[in-house]
Amino acid sequence: MSRRVRIRFDERGLTQIMQHPKVRAALKKKAEEIASRARSIAASEIDDGFASEIQVSEEIRPSGRPTAKVEATRADAADHEWGSSNTDRRRVLGRAAGVQPQTLFPDRSERS
């Protein structure tokens, strides 16, 4: 009889791996790619001023996990992303990242 192999994950080095310069560089590179697409979308659909306020920021969360995120810092950024009574919904950041609502809410994929 053969025995099943059991694998136990050891988290002791995980924080160092996550914070390794190559891992952080890969996160930032991906965020810069998304930011570039977002700036292009914003410049063509909104204006150059909005596009210039799309930035990448890096941080390390309290858990030790590094992040690189794309942010639109202009005051009306949320209105352009999600829409408001005065602003059309553009989803500049969501489209640039390739995030579709059904990927976030699978139960809503069949709805119009």
mmCIF file with all atom_site columns, C-alpha atoms in Angstrom:
data_model
loop_
_atom_site.group_PDB
_atom_site.id
_atom_site.type_symbol
_atom_site.label_atom_id
_atom_site.label_alt_id
_atom_site.label_comp_id
_atom_site.label_asym_id
_atom_site.label_entity_id
_atom_site.label_seq_id
_atom_site.pdbx_PDB_ins_code
_atom_site.Cartn_x
_atom_site.Cartn_y
_atom_site.Cartn_z
_atom_site.occupancy
_atom_site.B_iso_or_equiv
_atom_site.pdbx_formal_charge
_atom_site.auth_seq_id
_atom_site.auth_comp_id
_atom_site.auth_asym_id
_atom_site.auth_atom_id
_atom_site.pdbx_PDB_model_num
ATOM 1   C CA . MET A 1 1   ? 0.000   0.000  0.000   1.00 0.00 ? 1   MET A CA 1
ATOM 2   C CA . SER A 1 2   ? 1.199   3.442  -0.780  1.00 0.00 ? 2   SER A CA 1
ATOM 3   C CA . ARG A 1 3   ? 0.762   6.277  1.606   1.00 0.00 ? 3   ARG A CA 1
ATOM 4   C CA . ARG A 1 4   ? -0.594  9.624  0.559   1.00 0.00 ? 4   ARG A CA 1
ATOM 5   C CA . VAL A 1 5   ? 1.818   12.494 0.531   1.00 0.00 ? 5   VAL A CA 1
ATOM 6   C CA . ARG A 1 6   ? 0.936   15.221 3.002   1.00 0.00 ? 6   ARG A CA 1
ATOM 7   C CA . ILE A 1 7   ? 2.135   18.740 2.438   1.00 0.00 ? 7   ILE A CA 1
ATOM 8   C CA . ARG A 1 8   ? 2.126   21.282 5.223   1.00 0.00 ? 8   ARG A CA 1
ATOM 9   C CA . PHE A 1 9   ? 2.647   24.903 4.361   1.00 0.00 ? 9   PHE A CA 1
ATOM 10  C CA . ASP A 1 10  ? 5.195   26.661 6.536   1.00 0.00 ? 10  ASP A CA 1
ATOM 11  C CA . GLU A 1 11  ? 4.469   30.389 6.766   1.00 0.00 ? 11  GLU A CA 1
ATOM 12  C CA . ARG A 1 12  ? 7.716   31.349 8.478   1.00 0.00 ? 12  ARG A CA 1
ATOM 13  C CA . GLY A 1 13  ? 9.347   32.772 5.336   1.00 0.00 ? 13  GLY A CA 1
ATOM 14  C CA . LEU A 1 14  ? 6.179   34.038 3.643   1.00 0.00 ? 14  LEU A CA 1
ATOM 15  C CA . THR A 1 15  ? 6.564   37.662 4.750   1.00 0.00 ? 15  THR A CA 1
ATOM 16  C CA . GLN A 1 16  ? 10.128  37.814 3.449   1.00 0.00 ? 16  GLN A CA 1
ATOM 17  C CA . ILE A 1 17  ? 9.035   36.279 0.141   1.00 0.00 ? 17  ILE A CA 1
ATOM 18  C CA . MET A 1 18  ? 6.160   38.747 -0.247  1.00 0.00 ? 18  MET A CA 1
ATOM 19  C CA . GLN A 1 19  ? 8.422   41.700 0.517   1.00 0.00 ? 19  GLN A CA 1
ATOM 20  C CA . HIS A 1 20  ? 11.249  40.544 -1.748  1.00 0.00 ? 20  HIS A CA 1
ATOM 21  C CA . PRO A 1 21  ? 12.276  43.325 -4.183  1.00 0.00 ? 21  PRO A CA 1
ATOM 22  C CA . LYS A 1 22  ? 11.456  41.165 -7.241  1.00 0.00 ? 22  LYS A CA 1
ATOM 23  C CA . VAL A 1 23  ? 7.937   40.469 -5.970  1.00 0.00 ? 23  VAL A CA 1
ATOM 24  C CA . ARG A 1 24  ? 7.344   44.150 -5.226  1.00 0.00 ? 24  ARG A CA 1
ATOM 25  C CA . ALA A 1 25  ? 8.762   45.116 -8.632  1.00 0.00 ? 25  ALA A CA 1
ATOM 26  C CA . ALA A 1 26  ? 6.361   42.681 -10.339 1.00 0.00 ? 26  ALA A CA 1
ATOM 27  C CA . LEU A 1 27  ? 3.412   44.172 -8.443  1.00 0.00 ? 27  LEU A CA 1
ATOM 28  C CA . LYS A 1 28  ? 4.447   47.693 -9.406  1.00 0.00 ? 28  LYS A CA 1
ATOM 29  C CA . LYS A 1 29  ? 5.012   46.711 -13.053 1.00 0.00 ? 29  LYS A CA 1
ATOM 30  C CA . LYS A 1 30  ? 1.491   45.268 -13.296 1.00 0.00 ? 30  LYS A CA 1
ATOM 31  C CA . ALA A 1 31  ? 0.019   48.369 -11.636 1.00 0.00 ? 31  ALA A CA 1
ATOM 32  C CA . GLU A 1 32  ? 1.928   50.624 -14.067 1.00 0.00 ? 32  GLU A CA 1
ATOM 33  C CA . GLU A 1 33  ? 0.493   48.649 -17.014 1.00 0.00 ? 33  GLU A CA 1
ATOM 34  C CA . ILE A 1 34  ? -3.035  49.121 -15.670 1.00 0.00 ? 34  ILE A CA 1
ATOM 35  C CA . ALA A 1 35  ? -2.381  52.816 -14.956 1.00 0.00 ? 35  ALA A CA 1
ATOM 36  C CA . SER A 1 36  ? -1.160  53.338 -18.512 1.00 0.00 ? 36  SER A CA 1
ATOM 37  C CA . ARG A 1 37  ? -4.367  51.820 -19.925 1.00 0.00 ? 37  ARG A CA 1
ATOM 38  C CA . ALA A 1 38  ? -6.453  53.865 -17.480 1.00 0.00 ? 38  ALA A CA 1
ATOM 39  C CA . ARG A 1 39  ? -4.702  57.102 -18.507 1.00 0.00 ? 39  ARG A CA 1
ATOM 40  C CA . SER A 1 40  ? -5.367  56.309 -22.157 1.00 0.00 ? 40  SER A CA 1
ATOM 41  C CA . ILE A 1 41  ? -9.061  55.635 -21.505 1.00 0.00 ? 41  ILE A CA 1
ATOM 42  C CA . ALA A 1 42  ? -9.390  58.753 -19.337 1.00 0.00 ? 42  ALA A CA 1
ATOM 43  C CA . ALA A 1 43  ? -7.682  61.000 -21.880 1.00 0.00 ? 43  ALA A CA 1
ATOM 44  C CA . SER A 1 44  ? -9.950  59.832 -24.688 1.00 0.00 ? 44  SER A CA 1
ATOM 45  C CA . GLU A 1 45  ? -13.232 59.762 -22.739 1.00 0.00 ? 45  GLU A CA 1
ATOM 46  C CA . ILE A 1 46  ? -12.872 62.430 -20.036 1.00 0.00 ? 46  ILE A CA 1
ATOM 47  C CA . ASP A 1 47  ? -9.903  64.821 -20.316 1.00 0.00 ? 47  ASP A CA 1
ATOM 48  C CA . ASP A 1 48  ? -6.124  65.020 -20.011 1.00 0.00 ? 48  ASP A CA 1
ATOM 49  C CA . GLY A 1 49  ? -6.384  66.545 -16.529 1.00 0.00 ? 49  GLY A CA 1
ATOM 50  C CA . PHE A 1 50  ? -8.162  63.469 -15.232 1.00 0.00 ? 50  PHE A CA 1
ATOM 51  C CA . ALA A 1 51  ? -5.637  61.194 -16.950 1.00 0.00 ? 51  ALA A CA 1
ATOM 52  C CA . SER A 1 52  ? -2.730  63.021 -15.328 1.00 0.00 ? 52  SER A CA 1
ATOM 53  C CA . GLU A 1 53  ? -4.169  62.342 -11.868 1.00 0.00 ? 53  GLU A CA 1
ATOM 54  C CA . ILE A 1 54  ? -4.090  58.564 -12.256 1.00 0.00 ? 54  ILE A CA 1
ATOM 55  C CA . GLN A 1 55  ? -1.174  57.293 -10.190 1.00 0.00 ? 55  GLN A CA 1
ATOM 56  C CA . VAL A 1 56  ? 0.345   54.141 -8.771  1.00 0.00 ? 56  VAL A CA 1
ATOM 57  C CA . SER A 1 57  ? 0.938   53.967 -5.036  1.00 0.00 ? 57  SER A CA 1
ATOM 58  C CA . GLU A 1 58  ? 2.685   51.248 -3.055  1.00 0.00 ? 58  GLU A CA 1
ATOM 59  C CA . GLU A 1 59  ? 2.138   50.254 0.534   1.00 0.00 ? 59  GLU A CA 1
ATOM 60  C CA . ILE A 1 60  ? 2.661   47.383 2.917   1.00 0.00 ? 60  ILE A CA 1
ATOM 61  C CA . ARG A 1 61  ? -0.477  46.286 4.701   1.00 0.00 ? 61  ARG A CA 1
ATOM 62  C CA . PRO A 1 62  ? -0.448  45.560 8.453   1.00 0.00 ? 62  PRO A CA 1
ATOM 63  C CA . SER A 1 63  ? -0.327  41.841 7.622   1.00 0.00 ? 63  SER A CA 1
ATOM 64  C CA . GLY A 1 64  ? 2.995   42.434 5.851   1.00 0.00 ? 64  GLY A CA 1
ATOM 65  C CA . ARG A 1 65  ? 1.533   42.000 2.361   1.00 0.00 ? 65  ARG A CA 1
ATOM 66  C CA . PRO A 1 66  ? 2.827   44.550 -0.140  1.00 0.00 ? 66  PRO A CA 1
ATOM 67  C CA . THR A 1 67  ? 0.436   46.151 -2.610  1.00 0.00 ? 67  THR A CA 1
ATOM 68  C CA . ALA A 1 68  ? 0.682   48.401 -5.619  1.00 0.00 ? 68  ALA A CA 1
ATOM 69  C CA . LYS A 1 69  ? -2.590  50.069 -6.491  1.00 0.00 ? 69  LYS A CA 1
ATOM 70  C CA . VAL A 1 70  ? -3.820  52.353 -9.224  1.00 0.00 ? 70  VAL A CA 1
ATOM 71  C CA . GLU A 1 71  ? -5.670  55.406 -7.972  1.00 0.00 ? 71  GLU A CA 1
ATOM 72  C CA . ALA A 1 72  ? -7.491  58.274 -9.597  1.00 0.00 ? 72  ALA A CA 1
ATOM 73  C CA . THR A 1 73  ? -6.954  61.133 -7.163  1.00 0.00 ? 73  THR A CA 1
ATOM 74  C CA . ARG A 1 74  ? -9.135  63.833 -8.688  1.00 0.00 ? 74  ARG A CA 1
ATOM 75  C CA . ALA A 1 75  ? -12.100 64.866 -6.546  1.00 0.00 ? 75  ALA A CA 1
ATOM 76  C CA . ASP A 1 76  ? -14.660 63.609 -9.086  1.00 0.00 ? 76  ASP A CA 1
ATOM 77  C CA . ALA A 1 77  ? -12.920 60.260 -9.690  1.00 0.00 ? 77  ALA A CA 1
ATOM 78  C CA . ALA A 1 78  ? -15.578 58.191 -7.911  1.00 0.00 ? 78  ALA A CA 1
ATOM 79  C CA . ASP A 1 79  ? -18.305 59.877 -9.973  1.00 0.00 ? 79  ASP A CA 1
ATOM 80  C CA . HIS A 1 80  ? -16.551 58.947 -13.215 1.00 0.00 ? 80  HIS A CA 1
ATOM 81  C CA . GLU A 1 81  ? -15.908 55.392 -12.035 1.00 0.00 ? 81  GLU A CA 1
ATOM 82  C CA . TRP A 1 82  ? -19.363 54.602 -10.651 1.00 0.00 ? 82  TRP A CA 1
ATOM 83  C CA . GLY A 1 83  ? -21.558 57.357 -12.083 1.00 0.00 ? 83  GLY A CA 1
ATOM 84  C CA . SER A 1 84  ? -23.677 59.944 -10.332 1.00 0.00 ? 84  SER A CA 1
ATOM 85  C CA . SER A 1 85  ? -26.735 62.028 -11.084 1.00 0.00 ? 85  SER A CA 1
ATOM 86  C CA . ASN A 1 86  ? -24.510 64.486 -12.999 1.00 0.00 ? 86  ASN A CA 1
ATOM 87  C CA . THR A 1 87  ? -21.774 62.193 -14.377 1.00 0.00 ? 87  THR A CA 1
ATOM 88  C CA . ASP A 1 88  ? -21.888 59.155 -16.632 1.00 0.00 ? 88  ASP A CA 1
ATOM 89  C CA . ARG A 1 89  ? -20.430 55.926 -15.308 1.00 0.00 ? 89  ARG A CA 1
ATOM 90  C CA . ARG A 1 90  ? -17.138 55.321 -17.140 1.00 0.00 ? 90  ARG A CA 1
ATOM 91  C CA . ARG A 1 91  ? -15.394 52.600 -15.065 1.00 0.00 ? 91  ARG A CA 1
ATOM 92  C CA . VAL A 1 92  ? -11.986 53.864 -16.201 1.00 0.00 ? 92  VAL A CA 1
ATOM 93  C CA . LEU A 1 93  ? -10.012 51.927 -13.577 1.00 0.00 ? 93  LEU A CA 1
ATOM 94  C CA . GLY A 1 94  ? -12.185 48.828 -13.713 1.00 0.00 ? 94  GLY A CA 1
ATOM 95  C CA . ARG A 1 95  ? -11.970 48.580 -17.491 1.00 0.00 ? 95  ARG A CA 1
ATOM 96  C CA . ALA A 1 96  ? -8.222  49.222 -17.467 1.00 0.00 ? 96  ALA A CA 1
ATOM 97  C CA . ALA A 1 97  ? -7.762  46.380 -14.983 1.00 0.00 ? 97  ALA A CA 1
ATOM 98  C CA . GLY A 1 98  ? -10.072 44.074 -16.928 1.00 0.00 ? 98  GLY A CA 1
ATOM 99  C CA . VAL A 1 99  ? -12.455 43.669 -14.012 1.00 0.00 ? 99  VAL A CA 1
ATOM 100 C CA . GLN A 1 100 ? -16.000 42.835 -15.021 1.00 0.00 ? 100 GLN A CA 1
ATOM 101 C CA . PRO A 1 101 ? -18.894 43.082 -12.552 1.00 0.00 ? 101 PRO A CA 1
ATOM 102 C CA . GLN A 1 102 ? -19.667 39.373 -13.025 1.00 0.00 ? 102 GLN A CA 1
ATOM 103 C CA . THR A 1 103 ? -16.143 38.482 -11.883 1.00 0.00 ? 103 THR A CA 1
ATOM 104 C CA . LEU A 1 104 ? -16.845 40.254 -8.607  1.00 0.00 ? 104 LEU A CA 1
ATOM 105 C CA . PHE A 1 105 ? -20.485 39.169 -8.270  1.00 0.00 ? 105 PHE A CA 1
ATOM 106 C CA . PRO A 1 106 ? -20.945 35.849 -10.117 1.00 0.00 ? 106 PRO A CA 1
ATOM 107 C CA . ASP A 1 107 ? -24.586 35.623 -9.050  1.00 0.00 ? 107 ASP A CA 1
ATOM 108 C CA . ARG A 1 108 ? -25.315 38.785 -11.071 1.00 0.00 ? 108 ARG A CA 1
ATOM 109 C CA . SER A 1 109 ? -23.848 37.583 -14.390 1.00 0.00 ? 109 SER A CA 1
ATOM 110 C CA . GLU A 1 110 ? -27.255 36.673 -15.811 1.00 0.00 ? 110 GLU A CA 1
ATOM 111 C CA . ARG A 1 111 ? -28.822 40.046 -15.031 1.00 0.00 ? 111 ARG A CA 1
ATOM 112 C CA . SER A 1 112 ? -28.951 42.940 -17.450 1.00 0.00 ? 112 SER A CA 1
#
